[in-house]
C-alpha positions as MATLAB code, in Angstrom:
seq = 'MTDMLTSRLALPLLQPGQAQKEMYHNEALARLDLAAQCAVIASGTNISPSEPAFGDAWIVGAEPAGDWAGRAHAVAGWTAGGWRFLDPFEGLRAWVVEDGGFALFTEGEWVFGRAHGRLIVDGEQVVGPRADAIENPAGGATVDSEARTAISAILLALREHGLVDSG';
ca = [
     -61.699  143.306   42.418;
     -63.786  141.813   45.204;
     -63.471  144.570   47.839;
     -67.004  145.858   47.450;
     -69.610  144.025   45.385;
     -73.331  144.390   44.854;
     -75.377  141.765   46.664;
     -77.086  139.953   43.774;
     -74.973  140.277   40.651;
     -71.583  140.739   42.408;
     -70.915  143.872   40.375;
     -67.746  145.636   41.545;
     -68.375  149.027   43.116;
     -66.108  152.024   42.609;
     -64.346  153.351   45.690;
     -63.299  156.962   46.415;
     -59.797  157.669   45.114;
     -59.628  154.305   43.383;
     -57.097  153.890   40.583;
     -58.048  152.292   37.267;
     -61.791  152.801   37.780;
     -62.427  151.810   34.194;
     -61.428  148.191   35.002;
     -64.062  147.946   37.731;
     -66.652  149.717   35.633;
     -66.015  147.482   32.610;
     -66.167  144.335   34.767;
     -69.518  145.465   36.148;
     -70.850  146.090   32.640;
     -69.665  142.660   31.443;
     -71.478  140.922   34.310;
     -74.579  143.048   33.875;
     -74.588  142.149   30.179;
     -74.771  138.451   31.165;
     -77.583  138.963   33.671;
     -79.940  141.454   32.008;
     -82.404  139.625   29.745;
     -80.269  136.505   30.281;
     -80.151  134.231   27.236;
     -77.907  131.215   26.698;
     -77.213  128.911   23.777;
     -77.561  125.707   25.808;
     -77.626  124.400   29.354;
     -75.836  121.645   31.203;
     -72.658  122.056   29.155;
     -69.516  120.961   31.046;
     -66.811  121.834   28.499;
     -66.380  125.313   27.065;
     -66.695  125.534   23.277;
     -63.427  125.853   21.374;
     -64.451  128.896   19.310;
     -67.199  130.857   21.061;
     -68.543  134.000   19.452;
     -68.444  137.292   21.323;
     -71.565  137.522   23.515;
     -72.393  133.793   23.474;
     -73.347  132.294   26.850;
     -74.109  128.880   28.357;
     -75.425  127.471   31.616;
     -72.546  125.415   32.961;
     -73.320  121.802   33.889;
     -72.837  120.053   37.231;
     -69.343  118.699   36.455;
     -67.451  121.367   34.525;
     -63.863  120.929   33.344;
     -61.224  123.006   31.586;
     -61.905  126.756   31.490;
     -65.156  126.198   33.393;
     -63.750  123.997   36.204;
     -65.215  124.941   39.568;
     -68.040  127.005   38.033;
     -70.917  124.474   38.205;
     -74.351  125.963   37.403;
     -72.929  129.415   36.586;
     -73.820  131.370   33.466;
     -70.627  131.495   31.394;
     -70.320  134.234   28.786;
     -67.586  134.875   26.242;
     -66.418  138.500   26.298;
     -63.600  140.522   24.769;
     -61.632  139.761   27.951;
     -62.344  136.011   27.947;
     -64.804  134.029   30.039;
     -66.976  135.885   32.554;
     -69.169  134.008   35.021;
     -72.401  134.936   36.720;
     -73.149  132.821   39.761;
     -76.886  132.088   39.722;
     -79.111  133.305   42.517;
     -82.637  132.364   43.578;
     -85.084  133.452   40.873;
     -82.572  134.042   38.041;
     -84.244  133.157   34.759;
     -82.568  132.524   31.411;
     -83.883  131.883   27.917;
     -82.306  128.651   26.589;
     -82.142  128.892   22.788;
     -81.492  125.160   22.278;
     -84.653  124.235   24.224;
     -86.790  127.167   23.109;
     -87.855  127.821   26.696;
     -86.901  129.335   30.023;
     -84.787  127.905   32.809;
     -85.262  129.078   36.383;
     -82.647  128.832   39.132;
     -84.411  127.764   42.299;
     -83.419  125.856   45.426;
     -79.832  125.486   44.205;
     -80.517  124.099   40.731;
     -81.702  125.058   37.259;
     -85.248  123.900   36.485;
     -86.224  123.562   32.821;
     -89.445  123.242   30.864;
     -91.887  124.207   33.598;
     -94.187  127.150   33.919;
     -93.576  128.875   37.216;
     -96.120  130.740   39.230;
     -99.428  132.083   38.022;
    -100.853  133.683   34.911;
    -102.470  137.033   35.627;
    -104.375  138.972   32.961;
    -105.638  142.486   33.710;
    -105.087  141.915   37.428;
    -107.133  138.699   37.505;
    -105.546  135.286   38.115;
    -106.440  133.143   35.098;
    -104.216  130.134   35.783;
    -102.755  129.106   39.120;
    -101.703  125.943   40.883;
    -103.512  122.813   39.721;
    -106.709  122.120   41.657;
    -108.236  118.773   42.628;
    -109.885  116.652   39.928;
    -113.453  117.509   38.855;
    -115.729  114.510   38.589;
    -117.531  113.777   35.330;
    -121.275  114.481   35.441;
    -123.397  111.418   36.148;
    -126.779  110.376   37.559;
    -129.810  112.437   38.429;
    -133.515  111.873   37.828;
    -133.537  114.057   34.697;
    -130.474  113.800   32.508;
    -129.760  116.509   29.962;
    -127.480  114.636   27.555;
    -126.521  117.784   25.602;
    -125.389  119.573   28.783;
    -123.490  116.487   29.917;
    -121.744  116.238   26.522;
    -120.784  119.937   26.626;
    -119.447  119.715   30.187;
    -117.474  116.574   29.307;
    -115.945  118.343   26.297;
    -114.911  121.305   28.485;
    -113.356  119.008   31.077;
    -111.510  117.097   28.364;
    -110.043  120.325   26.949;
    -108.981  121.532   30.417;
    -107.319  118.178   31.123;
    -105.493  118.162   27.773;
    -104.088  121.601   28.557;
    -103.039  120.432   32.007;
    -105.225  122.984   33.755;
    -107.149  120.394   35.790;
    -106.154  116.949   37.025;
    -107.499  113.927   35.154;
    -108.580  112.308   38.442;
];
């Protein structure tokens, strides 16, 4: 089934005059089902579960054995036809139920628990890469203690949220 495949999801393509087209079509649908809105039960699992439910999926660990041997870092999904594997590609993202967060495949590995990129609201960047630390207000001939307290409170909140460095 590997004569002609799509470039990213390795979905088998139908060929003119091909016999048993339904096998290729069904294989493509099974793989697409793993990739679209990818969600897995857990990540880093090296041994396949003994009684998976239809539609369950996992991110395979770095040292898989048994049914998953040789499929490190793949998304493994249980289908009516047995295990199907989706080899990850740069930018593939999966919801990991066990962690309650997303995993991103980048630079050859799955990265967990990090926000990636920027936050854009109505076309305006609201959050981006962390900037240099902002110094606390100090000095000056005339000190406005209320303004200094307010600015310090804002900086503290931004630091607690991880939006600015604590310097």
